[in-house]
Tab-separated table of C-alpha atoms and ligand atoms in Angstrom:
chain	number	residue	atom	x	y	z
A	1	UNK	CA	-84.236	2.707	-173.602
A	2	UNK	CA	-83.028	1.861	-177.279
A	3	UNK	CA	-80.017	0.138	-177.662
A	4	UNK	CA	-78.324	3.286	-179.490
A	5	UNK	CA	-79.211	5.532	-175.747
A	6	UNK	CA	-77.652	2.793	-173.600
A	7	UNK	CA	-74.269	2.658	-176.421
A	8	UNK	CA	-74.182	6.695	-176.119
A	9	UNK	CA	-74.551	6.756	-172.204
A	10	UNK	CA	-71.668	6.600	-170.249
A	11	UNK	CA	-73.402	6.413	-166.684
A	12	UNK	CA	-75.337	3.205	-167.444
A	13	UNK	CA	-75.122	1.102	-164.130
A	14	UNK	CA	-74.646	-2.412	-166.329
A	15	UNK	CA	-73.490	-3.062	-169.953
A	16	UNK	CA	-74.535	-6.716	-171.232
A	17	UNK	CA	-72.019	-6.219	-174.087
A	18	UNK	CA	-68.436	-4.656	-172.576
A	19	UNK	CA	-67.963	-1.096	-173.957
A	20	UNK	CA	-64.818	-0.906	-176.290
A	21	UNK	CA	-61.401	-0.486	-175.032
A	22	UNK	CA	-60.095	2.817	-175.262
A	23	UNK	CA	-57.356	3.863	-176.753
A	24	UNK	CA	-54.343	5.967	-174.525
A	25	UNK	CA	-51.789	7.980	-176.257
A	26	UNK	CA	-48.777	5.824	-177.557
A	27	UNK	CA	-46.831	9.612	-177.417
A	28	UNK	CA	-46.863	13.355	-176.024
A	29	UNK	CA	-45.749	12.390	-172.728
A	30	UNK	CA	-42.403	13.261	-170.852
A	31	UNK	CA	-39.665	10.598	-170.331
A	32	UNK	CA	-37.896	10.339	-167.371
A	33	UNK	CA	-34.035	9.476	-167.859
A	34	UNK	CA	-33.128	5.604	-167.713
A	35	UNK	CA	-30.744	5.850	-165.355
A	36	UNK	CA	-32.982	7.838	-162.660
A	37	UNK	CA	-35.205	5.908	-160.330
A	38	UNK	CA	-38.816	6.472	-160.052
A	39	UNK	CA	-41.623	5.706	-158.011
A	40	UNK	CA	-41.034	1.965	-156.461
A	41	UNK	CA	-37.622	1.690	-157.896
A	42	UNK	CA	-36.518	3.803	-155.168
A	43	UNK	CA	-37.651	1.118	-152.184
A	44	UNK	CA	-35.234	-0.706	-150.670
A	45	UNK	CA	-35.581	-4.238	-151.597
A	46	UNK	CA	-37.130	-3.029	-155.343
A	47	UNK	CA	-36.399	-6.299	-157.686
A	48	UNK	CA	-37.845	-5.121	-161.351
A	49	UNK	CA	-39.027	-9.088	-161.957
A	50	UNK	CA	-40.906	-9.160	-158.324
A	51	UNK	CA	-43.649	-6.472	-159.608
A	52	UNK	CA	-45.939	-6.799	-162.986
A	53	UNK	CA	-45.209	-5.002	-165.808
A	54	UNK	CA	-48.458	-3.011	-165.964
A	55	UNK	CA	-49.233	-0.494	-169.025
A	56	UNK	CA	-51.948	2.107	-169.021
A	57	UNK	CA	-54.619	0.656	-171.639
A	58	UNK	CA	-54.464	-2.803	-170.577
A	59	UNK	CA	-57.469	-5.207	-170.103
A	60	UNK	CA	-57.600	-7.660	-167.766
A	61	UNK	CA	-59.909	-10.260	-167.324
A	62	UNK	CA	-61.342	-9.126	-170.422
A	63	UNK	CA	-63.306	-6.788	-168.215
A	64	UNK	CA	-60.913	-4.043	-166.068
A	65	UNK	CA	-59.197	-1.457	-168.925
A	66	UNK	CA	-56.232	-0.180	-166.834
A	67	UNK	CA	-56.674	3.821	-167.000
A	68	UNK	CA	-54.088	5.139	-164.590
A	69	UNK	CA	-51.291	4.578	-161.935
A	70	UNK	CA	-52.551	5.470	-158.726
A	71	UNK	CA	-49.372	4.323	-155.714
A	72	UNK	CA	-46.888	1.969	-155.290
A	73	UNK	CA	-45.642	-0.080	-152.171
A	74	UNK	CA	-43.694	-2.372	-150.861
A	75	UNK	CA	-45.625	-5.348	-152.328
A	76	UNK	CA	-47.948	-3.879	-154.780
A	77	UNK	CA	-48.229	-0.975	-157.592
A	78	UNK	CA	-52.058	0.221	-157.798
A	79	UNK	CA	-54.008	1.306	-160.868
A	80	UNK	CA	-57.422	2.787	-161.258
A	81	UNK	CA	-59.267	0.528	-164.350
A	82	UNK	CA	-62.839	0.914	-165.704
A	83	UNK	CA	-64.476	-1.570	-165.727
A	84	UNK	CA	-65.856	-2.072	-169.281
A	85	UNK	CA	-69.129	-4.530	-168.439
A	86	UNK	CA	-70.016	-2.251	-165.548
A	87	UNK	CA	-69.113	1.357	-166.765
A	88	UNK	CA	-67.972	1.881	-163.079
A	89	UNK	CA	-64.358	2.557	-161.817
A	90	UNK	CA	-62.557	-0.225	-159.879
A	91	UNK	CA	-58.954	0.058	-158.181
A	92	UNK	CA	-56.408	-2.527	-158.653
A	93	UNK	CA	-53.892	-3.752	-156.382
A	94	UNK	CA	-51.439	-6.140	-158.079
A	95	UNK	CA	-49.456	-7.776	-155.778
A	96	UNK	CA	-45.478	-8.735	-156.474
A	97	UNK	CA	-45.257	-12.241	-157.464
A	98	UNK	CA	-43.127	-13.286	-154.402
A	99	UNK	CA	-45.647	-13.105	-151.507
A	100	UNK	CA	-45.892	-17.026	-150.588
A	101	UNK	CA	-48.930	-15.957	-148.388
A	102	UNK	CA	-51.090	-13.072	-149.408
A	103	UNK	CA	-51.632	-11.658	-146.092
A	104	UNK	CA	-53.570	-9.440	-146.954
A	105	UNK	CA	-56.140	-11.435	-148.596
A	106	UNK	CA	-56.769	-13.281	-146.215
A	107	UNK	CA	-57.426	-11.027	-143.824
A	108	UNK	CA	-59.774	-9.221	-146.343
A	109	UNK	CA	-61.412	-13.019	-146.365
A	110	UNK	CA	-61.882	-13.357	-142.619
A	111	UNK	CA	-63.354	-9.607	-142.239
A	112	UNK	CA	-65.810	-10.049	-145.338
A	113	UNK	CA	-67.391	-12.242	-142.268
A	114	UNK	CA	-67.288	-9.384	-139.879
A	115	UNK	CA	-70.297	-7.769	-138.613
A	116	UNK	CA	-72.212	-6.045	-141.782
A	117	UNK	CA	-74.114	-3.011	-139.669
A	118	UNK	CA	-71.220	-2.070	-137.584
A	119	UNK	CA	-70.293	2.094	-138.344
A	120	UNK	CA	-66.413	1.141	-138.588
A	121	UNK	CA	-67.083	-0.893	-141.540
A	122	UNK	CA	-66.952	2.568	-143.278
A	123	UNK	CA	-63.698	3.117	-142.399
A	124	UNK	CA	-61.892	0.118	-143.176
A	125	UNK	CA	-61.077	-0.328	-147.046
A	126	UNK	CA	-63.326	-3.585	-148.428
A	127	UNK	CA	-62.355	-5.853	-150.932
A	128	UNK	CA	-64.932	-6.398	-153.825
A	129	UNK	CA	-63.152	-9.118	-155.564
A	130	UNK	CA	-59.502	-10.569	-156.723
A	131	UNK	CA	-58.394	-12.312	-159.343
A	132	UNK	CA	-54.662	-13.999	-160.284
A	133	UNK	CA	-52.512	-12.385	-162.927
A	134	UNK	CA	-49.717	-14.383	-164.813
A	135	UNK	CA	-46.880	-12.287	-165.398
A	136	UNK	CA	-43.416	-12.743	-167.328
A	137	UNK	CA	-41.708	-13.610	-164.083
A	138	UNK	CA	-44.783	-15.115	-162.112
A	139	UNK	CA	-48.401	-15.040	-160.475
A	140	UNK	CA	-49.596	-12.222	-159.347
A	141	UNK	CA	-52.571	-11.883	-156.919
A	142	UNK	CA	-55.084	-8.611	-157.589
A	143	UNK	CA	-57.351	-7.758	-155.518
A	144	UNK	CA	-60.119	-5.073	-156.588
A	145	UNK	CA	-61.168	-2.376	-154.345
A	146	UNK	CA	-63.245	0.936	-154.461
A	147	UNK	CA	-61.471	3.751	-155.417
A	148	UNK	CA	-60.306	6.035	-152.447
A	149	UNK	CA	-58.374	9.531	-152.709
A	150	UNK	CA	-54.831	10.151	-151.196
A	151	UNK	CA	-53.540	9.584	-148.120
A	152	UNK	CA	-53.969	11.471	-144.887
A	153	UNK	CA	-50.177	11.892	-145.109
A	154	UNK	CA	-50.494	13.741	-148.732
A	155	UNK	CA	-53.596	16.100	-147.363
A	156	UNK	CA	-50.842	16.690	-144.563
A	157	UNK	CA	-47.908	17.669	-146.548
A	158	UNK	CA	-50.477	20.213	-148.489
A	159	UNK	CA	-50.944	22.287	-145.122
A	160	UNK	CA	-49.099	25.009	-144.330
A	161	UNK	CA	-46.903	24.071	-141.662
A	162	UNK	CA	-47.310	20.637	-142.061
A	163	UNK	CA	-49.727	19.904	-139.487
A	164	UNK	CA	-53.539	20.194	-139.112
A	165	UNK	CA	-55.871	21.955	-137.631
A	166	UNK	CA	-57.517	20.371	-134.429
A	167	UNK	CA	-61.170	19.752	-135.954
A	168	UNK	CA	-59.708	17.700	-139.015
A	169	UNK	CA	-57.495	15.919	-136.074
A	170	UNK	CA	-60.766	14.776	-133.964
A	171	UNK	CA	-62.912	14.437	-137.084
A	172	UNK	CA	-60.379	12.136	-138.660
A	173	UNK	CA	-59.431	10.403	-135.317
A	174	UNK	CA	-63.333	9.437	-134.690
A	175	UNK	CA	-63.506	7.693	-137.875
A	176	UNK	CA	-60.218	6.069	-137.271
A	177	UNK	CA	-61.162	4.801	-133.799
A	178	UNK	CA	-64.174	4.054	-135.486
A	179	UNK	CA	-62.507	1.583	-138.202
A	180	UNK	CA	-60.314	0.230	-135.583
A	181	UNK	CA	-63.091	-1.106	-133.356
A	182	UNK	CA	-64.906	-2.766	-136.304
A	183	UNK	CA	-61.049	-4.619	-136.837
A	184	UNK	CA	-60.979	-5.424	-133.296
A	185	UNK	CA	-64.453	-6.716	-132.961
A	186	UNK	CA	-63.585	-8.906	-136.048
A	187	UNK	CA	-60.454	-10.438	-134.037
A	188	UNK	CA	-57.833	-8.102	-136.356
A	189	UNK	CA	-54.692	-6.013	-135.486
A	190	UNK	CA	-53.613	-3.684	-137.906
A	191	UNK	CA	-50.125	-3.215	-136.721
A	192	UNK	CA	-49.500	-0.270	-139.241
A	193	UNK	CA	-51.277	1.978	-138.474
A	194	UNK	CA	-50.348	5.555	-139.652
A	195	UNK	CA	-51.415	8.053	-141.470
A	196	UNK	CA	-49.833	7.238	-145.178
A	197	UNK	CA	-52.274	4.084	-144.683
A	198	UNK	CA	-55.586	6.349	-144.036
A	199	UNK	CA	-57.042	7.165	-147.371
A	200	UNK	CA	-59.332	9.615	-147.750
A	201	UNK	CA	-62.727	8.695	-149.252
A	202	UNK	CA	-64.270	10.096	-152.305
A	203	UNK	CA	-67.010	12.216	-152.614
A	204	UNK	CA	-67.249	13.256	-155.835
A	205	UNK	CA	-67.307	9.789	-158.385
A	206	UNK	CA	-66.641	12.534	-161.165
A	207	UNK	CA	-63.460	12.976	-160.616
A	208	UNK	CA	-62.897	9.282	-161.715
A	209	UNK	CA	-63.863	9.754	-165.751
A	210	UNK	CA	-61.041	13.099	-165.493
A	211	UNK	CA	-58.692	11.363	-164.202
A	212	UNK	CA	-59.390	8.471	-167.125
A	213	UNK	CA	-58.653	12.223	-169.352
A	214	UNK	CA	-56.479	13.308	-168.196
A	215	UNK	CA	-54.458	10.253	-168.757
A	216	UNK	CA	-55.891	10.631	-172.520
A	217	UNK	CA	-55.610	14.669	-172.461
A	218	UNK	CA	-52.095	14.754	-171.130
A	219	UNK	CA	-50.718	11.185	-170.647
A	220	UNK	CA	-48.332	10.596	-167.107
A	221	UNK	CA	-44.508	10.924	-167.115
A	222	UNK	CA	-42.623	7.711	-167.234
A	223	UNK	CA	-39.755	5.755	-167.837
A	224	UNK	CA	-38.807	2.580	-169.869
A	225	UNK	CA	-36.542	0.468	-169.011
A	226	UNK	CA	-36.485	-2.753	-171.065
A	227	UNK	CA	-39.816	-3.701	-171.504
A	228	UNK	CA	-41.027	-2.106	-168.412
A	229	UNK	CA	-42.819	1.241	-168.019
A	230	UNK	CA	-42.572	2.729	-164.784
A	231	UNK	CA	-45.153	5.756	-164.802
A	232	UNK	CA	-45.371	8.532	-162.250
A	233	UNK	CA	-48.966	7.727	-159.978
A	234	UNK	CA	-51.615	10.600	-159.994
A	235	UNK	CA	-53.444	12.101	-157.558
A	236	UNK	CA	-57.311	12.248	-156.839
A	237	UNK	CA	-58.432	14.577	-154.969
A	238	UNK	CA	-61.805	14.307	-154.775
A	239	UNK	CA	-63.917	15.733	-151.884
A	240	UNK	CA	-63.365	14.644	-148.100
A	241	UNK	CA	-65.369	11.340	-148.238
A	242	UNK	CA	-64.940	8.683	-145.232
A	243	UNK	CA	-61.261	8.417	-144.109
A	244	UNK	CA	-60.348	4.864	-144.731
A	245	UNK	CA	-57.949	2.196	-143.142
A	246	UNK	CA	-55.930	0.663	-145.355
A	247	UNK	CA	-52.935	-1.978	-146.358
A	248	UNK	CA	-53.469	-5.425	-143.978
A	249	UNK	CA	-50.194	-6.668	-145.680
A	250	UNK	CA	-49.002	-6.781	-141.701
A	251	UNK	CA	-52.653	-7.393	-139.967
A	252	UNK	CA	-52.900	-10.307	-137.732
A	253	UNK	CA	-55.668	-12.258	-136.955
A	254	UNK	CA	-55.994	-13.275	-133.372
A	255	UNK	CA	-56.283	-11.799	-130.095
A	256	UNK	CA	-52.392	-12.723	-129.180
A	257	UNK	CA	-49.974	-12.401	-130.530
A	258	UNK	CA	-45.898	-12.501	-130.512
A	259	UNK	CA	-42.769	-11.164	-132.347
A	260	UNK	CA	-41.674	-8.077	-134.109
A	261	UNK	CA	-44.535	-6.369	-135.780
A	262	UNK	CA	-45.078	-2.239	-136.402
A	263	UNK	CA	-42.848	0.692	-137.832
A	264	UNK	CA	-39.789	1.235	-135.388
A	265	UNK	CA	-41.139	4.375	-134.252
A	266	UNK	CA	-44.401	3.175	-133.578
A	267	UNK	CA	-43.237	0.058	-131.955
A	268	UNK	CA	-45.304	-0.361	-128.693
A	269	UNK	CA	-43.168	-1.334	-125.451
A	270	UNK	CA	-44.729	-4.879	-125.344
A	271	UNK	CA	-43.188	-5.155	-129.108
A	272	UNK	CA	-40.139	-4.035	-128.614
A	273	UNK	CA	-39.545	-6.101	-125.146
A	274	UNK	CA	-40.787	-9.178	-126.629
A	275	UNK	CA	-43.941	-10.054	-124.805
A	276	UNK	CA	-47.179	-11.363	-126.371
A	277	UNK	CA	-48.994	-8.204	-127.709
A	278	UNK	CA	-52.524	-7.870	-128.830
A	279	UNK	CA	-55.115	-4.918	-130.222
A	280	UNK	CA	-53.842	-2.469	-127.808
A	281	UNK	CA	-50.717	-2.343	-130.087
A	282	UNK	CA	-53.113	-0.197	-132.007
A	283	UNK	CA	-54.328	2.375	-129.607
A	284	UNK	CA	-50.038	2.830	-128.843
A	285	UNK	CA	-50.117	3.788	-132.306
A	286	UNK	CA	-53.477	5.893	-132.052
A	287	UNK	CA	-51.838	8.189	-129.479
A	288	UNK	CA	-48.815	8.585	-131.729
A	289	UNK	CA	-50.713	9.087	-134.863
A	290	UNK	CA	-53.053	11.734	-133.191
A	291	UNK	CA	-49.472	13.660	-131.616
A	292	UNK	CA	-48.404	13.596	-135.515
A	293	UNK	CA	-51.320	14.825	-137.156
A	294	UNK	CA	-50.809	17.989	-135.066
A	295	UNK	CA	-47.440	18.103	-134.283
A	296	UNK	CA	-44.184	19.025	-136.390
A	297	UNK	CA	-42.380	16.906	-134.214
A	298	UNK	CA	-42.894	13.571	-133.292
A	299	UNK	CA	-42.687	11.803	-129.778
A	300	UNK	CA	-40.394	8.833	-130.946
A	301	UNK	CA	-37.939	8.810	-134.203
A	302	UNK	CA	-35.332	6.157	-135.234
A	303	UNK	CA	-32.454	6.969	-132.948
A	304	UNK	CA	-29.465	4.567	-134.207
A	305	UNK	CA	-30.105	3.481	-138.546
A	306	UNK	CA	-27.305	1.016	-137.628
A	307	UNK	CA	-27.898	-0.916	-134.280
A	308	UNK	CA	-31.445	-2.309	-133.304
A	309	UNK	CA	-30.214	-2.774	-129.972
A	310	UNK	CA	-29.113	0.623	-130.049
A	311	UNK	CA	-32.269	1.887	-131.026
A	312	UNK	CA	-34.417	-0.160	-129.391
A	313	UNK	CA	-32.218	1.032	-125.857
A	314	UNK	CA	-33.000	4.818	-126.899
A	315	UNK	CA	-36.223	4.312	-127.456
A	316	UNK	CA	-37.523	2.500	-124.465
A	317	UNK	CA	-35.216	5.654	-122.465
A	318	UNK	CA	-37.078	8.123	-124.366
A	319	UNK	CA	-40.358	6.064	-122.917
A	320	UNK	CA	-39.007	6.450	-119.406
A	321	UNK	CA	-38.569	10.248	-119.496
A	322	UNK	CA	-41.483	10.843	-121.120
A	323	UNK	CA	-43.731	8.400	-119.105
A	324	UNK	CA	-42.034	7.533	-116.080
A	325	UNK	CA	-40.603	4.311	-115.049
A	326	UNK	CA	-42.443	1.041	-116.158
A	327	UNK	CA	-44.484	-0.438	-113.049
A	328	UNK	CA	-43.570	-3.845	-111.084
A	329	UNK	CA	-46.678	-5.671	-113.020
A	330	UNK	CA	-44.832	-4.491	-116.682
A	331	UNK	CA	-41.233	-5.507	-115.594
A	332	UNK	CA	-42.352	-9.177	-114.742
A	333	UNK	CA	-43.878	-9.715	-118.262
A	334	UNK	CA	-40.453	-10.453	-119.906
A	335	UNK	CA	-37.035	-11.001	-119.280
A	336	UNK	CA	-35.600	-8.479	-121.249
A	337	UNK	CA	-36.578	-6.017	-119.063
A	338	UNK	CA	-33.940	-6.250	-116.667
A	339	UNK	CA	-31.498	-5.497	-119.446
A	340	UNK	CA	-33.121	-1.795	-119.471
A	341	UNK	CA	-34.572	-1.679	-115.674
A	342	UNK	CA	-33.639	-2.828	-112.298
A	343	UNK	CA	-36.876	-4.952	-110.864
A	344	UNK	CA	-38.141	-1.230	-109.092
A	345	UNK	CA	-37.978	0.203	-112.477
A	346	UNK	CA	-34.314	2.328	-112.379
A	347	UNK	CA	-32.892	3.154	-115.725
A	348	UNK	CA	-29.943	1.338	-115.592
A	349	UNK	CA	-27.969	3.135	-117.958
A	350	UNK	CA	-27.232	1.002	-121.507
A	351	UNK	CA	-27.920	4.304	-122.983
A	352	UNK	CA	-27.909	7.474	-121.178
A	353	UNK	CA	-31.556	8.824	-120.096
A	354	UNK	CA	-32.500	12.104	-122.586
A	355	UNK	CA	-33.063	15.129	-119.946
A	356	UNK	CA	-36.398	15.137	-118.175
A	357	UNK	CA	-39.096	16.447	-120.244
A	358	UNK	CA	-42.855	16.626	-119.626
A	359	UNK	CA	-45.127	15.680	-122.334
A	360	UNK	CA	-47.076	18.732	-122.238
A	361	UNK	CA	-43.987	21.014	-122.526
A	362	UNK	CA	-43.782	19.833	-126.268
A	363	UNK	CA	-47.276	20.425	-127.428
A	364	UNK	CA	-47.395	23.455	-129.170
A	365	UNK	CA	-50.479	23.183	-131.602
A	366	UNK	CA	-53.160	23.538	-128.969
A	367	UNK	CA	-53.415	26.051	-125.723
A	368	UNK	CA	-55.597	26.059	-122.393
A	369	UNK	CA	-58.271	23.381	-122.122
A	370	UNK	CA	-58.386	22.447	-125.960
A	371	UNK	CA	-54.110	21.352	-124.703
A	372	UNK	CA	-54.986	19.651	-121.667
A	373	UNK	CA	-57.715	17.540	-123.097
A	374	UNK	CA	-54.968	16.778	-125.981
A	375	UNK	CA	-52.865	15.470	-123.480
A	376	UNK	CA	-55.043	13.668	-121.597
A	377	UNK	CA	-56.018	11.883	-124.654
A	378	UNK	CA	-52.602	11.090	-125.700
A	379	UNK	CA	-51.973	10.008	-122.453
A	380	UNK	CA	-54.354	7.323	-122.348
A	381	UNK	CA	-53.520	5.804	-124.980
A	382	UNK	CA	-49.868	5.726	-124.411
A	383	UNK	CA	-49.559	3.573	-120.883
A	384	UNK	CA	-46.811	1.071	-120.289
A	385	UNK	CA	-49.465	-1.619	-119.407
A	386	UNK	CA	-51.487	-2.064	-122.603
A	387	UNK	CA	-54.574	-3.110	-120.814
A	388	UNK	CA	-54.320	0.483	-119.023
A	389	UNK	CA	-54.854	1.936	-122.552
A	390	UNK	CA	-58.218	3.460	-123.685
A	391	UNK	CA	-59.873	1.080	-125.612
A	392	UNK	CA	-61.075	2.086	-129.328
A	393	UNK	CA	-64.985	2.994	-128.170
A	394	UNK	CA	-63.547	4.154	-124.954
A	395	UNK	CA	-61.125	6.846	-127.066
A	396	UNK	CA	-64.277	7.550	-129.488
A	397	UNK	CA	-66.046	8.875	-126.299
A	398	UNK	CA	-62.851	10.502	-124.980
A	399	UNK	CA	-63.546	14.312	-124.423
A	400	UNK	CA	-61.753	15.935	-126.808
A	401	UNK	CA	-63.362	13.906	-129.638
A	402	UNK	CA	-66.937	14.478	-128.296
A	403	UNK	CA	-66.637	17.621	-126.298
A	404	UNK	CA	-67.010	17.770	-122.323
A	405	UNK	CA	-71.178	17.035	-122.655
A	406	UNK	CA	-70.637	13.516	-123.438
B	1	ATP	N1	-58.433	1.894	-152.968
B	1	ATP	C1	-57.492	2.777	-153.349
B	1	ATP	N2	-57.817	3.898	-154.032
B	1	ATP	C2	-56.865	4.785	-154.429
B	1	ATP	N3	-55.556	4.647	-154.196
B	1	ATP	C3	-55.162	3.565	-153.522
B	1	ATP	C4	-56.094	2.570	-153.053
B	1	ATP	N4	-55.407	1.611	-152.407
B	1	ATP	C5	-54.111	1.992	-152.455
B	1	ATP	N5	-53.944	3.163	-153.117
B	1	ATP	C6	-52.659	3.886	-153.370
B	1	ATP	O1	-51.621	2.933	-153.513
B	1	ATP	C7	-50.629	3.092	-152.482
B	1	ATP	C8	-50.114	1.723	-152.063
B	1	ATP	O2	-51.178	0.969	-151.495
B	1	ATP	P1	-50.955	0.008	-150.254
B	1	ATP	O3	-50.432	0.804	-149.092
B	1	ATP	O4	-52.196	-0.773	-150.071
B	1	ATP	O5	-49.792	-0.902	-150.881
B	1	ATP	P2	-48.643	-1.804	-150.237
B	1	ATP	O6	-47.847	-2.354	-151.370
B	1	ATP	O7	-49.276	-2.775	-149.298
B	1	ATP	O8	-47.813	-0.715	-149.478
B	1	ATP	P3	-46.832	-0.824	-148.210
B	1	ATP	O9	-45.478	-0.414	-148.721
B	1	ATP	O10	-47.396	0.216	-147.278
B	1	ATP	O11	-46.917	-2.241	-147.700
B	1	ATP	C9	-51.332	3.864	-151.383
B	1	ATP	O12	-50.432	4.618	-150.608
B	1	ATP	C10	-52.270	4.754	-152.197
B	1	ATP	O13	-51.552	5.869	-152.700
């Protein structure tokens, strides 16, 4: 190939001399208002200095030419860049400057060591690379990532309804079971599991260079404040690839564990009563994320915004309606407990009991067998006694994943 084909072809695999940076419109796009918040702003503990002042066009490393805002978090905005020596599209996470220990790094260190021919490898976002980025108001740690599409909890809020359809529920809870074993095999807990942290894989690479465009063609809404930009992130939808676990800001490593880990209405009951906790803290959440994916309503909610105790009483009474009293064997495993439950398992009233309710009486997605395999499933995965719960290879072969044959 001469040297002018590999200048004039985007899709070469390698560049030995980095392509040009491009340049992105410096007008033509809408401006949000100053004094309306956007994006991260609008997160509770938002601190403008804490996150890196990022502008579409940048170049990083000399190598990654920032193209596009892609989502936002609690410790992180995330930009798709193209990579200018490779000609290939790389995702960057940049990290607010006041994590004292990257988390999430590190657990993206100890899995690179995880077993390279396991399925659920798939399904768990990888890390290609990071780097450390010195910004006005600190360091900032970047990792670099394939590029995934949005979240499960996007694709949701697309369907009418609001829920799914059962195939896309099995289909997506296969891979996610999937995922989860190759995390537990590897000694991880993801603790956060839900479905705005299950990315959707893309199938399509193409949609990539329009996204890089359509930055160019009809640049993102933003807003300056100072010498900040804070743009509006874009979607990419780009064909249902592998459905991908995501954000170990709040993995552990370690079979067990102690303390307060998970979002309040996934907390499992181990969690919330203080006892040590390990993996199946996961499959508590798998039952809950598979009752959400089809469900309008969920099983457990945030009961009292103001009292934890509150809250926490609430919830572990909703527990008790729904699954019955806690056995002997759960009761002994902390002392907290009795503040909840006589030692035979009797409510004993800090908050009053909601009216019984049978779990099947709220599922309204499914009917007949499809319904009773549903519950079934949800059922064994939410058990008082985490060792009761199905484990993730156990809920992969679970009926209503792989039909009665299996
Ligand atoms: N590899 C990727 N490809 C495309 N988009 C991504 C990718 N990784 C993250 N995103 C987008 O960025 C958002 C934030 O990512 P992530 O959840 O990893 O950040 P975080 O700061 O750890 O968030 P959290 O508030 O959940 O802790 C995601 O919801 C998603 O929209």
């Amino acid at each position: 190939m001469s040297r002018l084909d590999r200048d004039s072809s985007p899709n070469m695999s390698s560049l030995a001399v980095p392509a040009p940076p491009r340049q992105f419109p410096s007008h033509g796009f809408e401006e949000i208002e100053p004094s309306q918040q956007v994006e991260e702003e609008r997160l509770p503990f938002y601190k403008r200095e804490d996150y890196y002042p990022m502008r579409i066009g940048h170049v990083l490393q000399s190598r990654y030419q920032v193209v596009a805002k892609l989502g936002y978090g609690t410790s992180s905005t995330v930009w798709l860049s193209r990579d200018l020596r490779e000609n290939k599209y790389w995702v960057l996470k940049v990290h607010i400057n006041t994590l004292k220990h990257n988390q999430e790094l590190k657990v993206y260190r100890h899995l690179a060591s995880g077993n390279k021919e396991h399925p659920g490898r798939d399904h768990v976002r990888q890390l290609e690379t990071s780097f450390k980025l010195r910004g006005p108001h600190g360091e900032h740690d970047v990792s670099v990532m394939a590029p995934l599409g949005i979240s499960l909890r996007t694709l949701q809020e697309m369907q009418k309804g609001g829920v799914f359809q059962k195939d896309l529920v099995t289909g997506a809870l296969s891979q996610v079971l999937l995922g989860l074993n190759f995390l537990h095999e590897a000694g991880v807990i993801h603790t956060d599991l839900h479905s705005d942290n299950l990315l959707i894989g893309i199938k399509d690479d193409s949609i990539l260079s329009t996204v890089e465009e359509n930055e160019v063609q009809k640049p993102s809404t933003r807003k300056r404040i100072g010498d900040t930009v804070i743009y509006v992130s874009r979607y990419m939808l780009g064909g249902a690839g592998p459905l991908t676990i995501c954000d170990f800001g709040q993995a552990r490593i370690g079979n067990e564990q102690r303390g307060n880990a998970m979002p309040v209405p996934y907390r499992a009951p181990e969690v919330i009563l203080d006892m040590p906790w390990g993996v199946a803290v996961d499959t508590w959440a798998v039952g809950l994320l598979a009752w959400d994916l089809l469900e309008r309503e969920s099983i457990f909610r945030i009961y009292d915004q103001e009292s934890e105790e509150l809250n926490d009483a609430h919830h572990l009474a909703a527990m008790t309606t729904l699954l019955g009293p806690p056995p002997p064997e759960f009761l002994k495993r902390s002392e907290k407990t009795g503040r909840y439950w006589t030692k035979d398992g009797q409510w004993k009233g800090v908050v009053p009991l909601p009216p019984k309710t049978e779990l099947e009486s709220l599922i309204h997605a499914l009917a007949g067998e499809d319904k009773e395999l549903f519950l079934n499933f949800v059922q064994c995965f939410l058990s008082w006694l985490p060792e009761e719960r199905l484990a993730t290879l156990q809920g992969y072969f679970h009926h209503w994943l792989r039909g009665k044959n299996t």
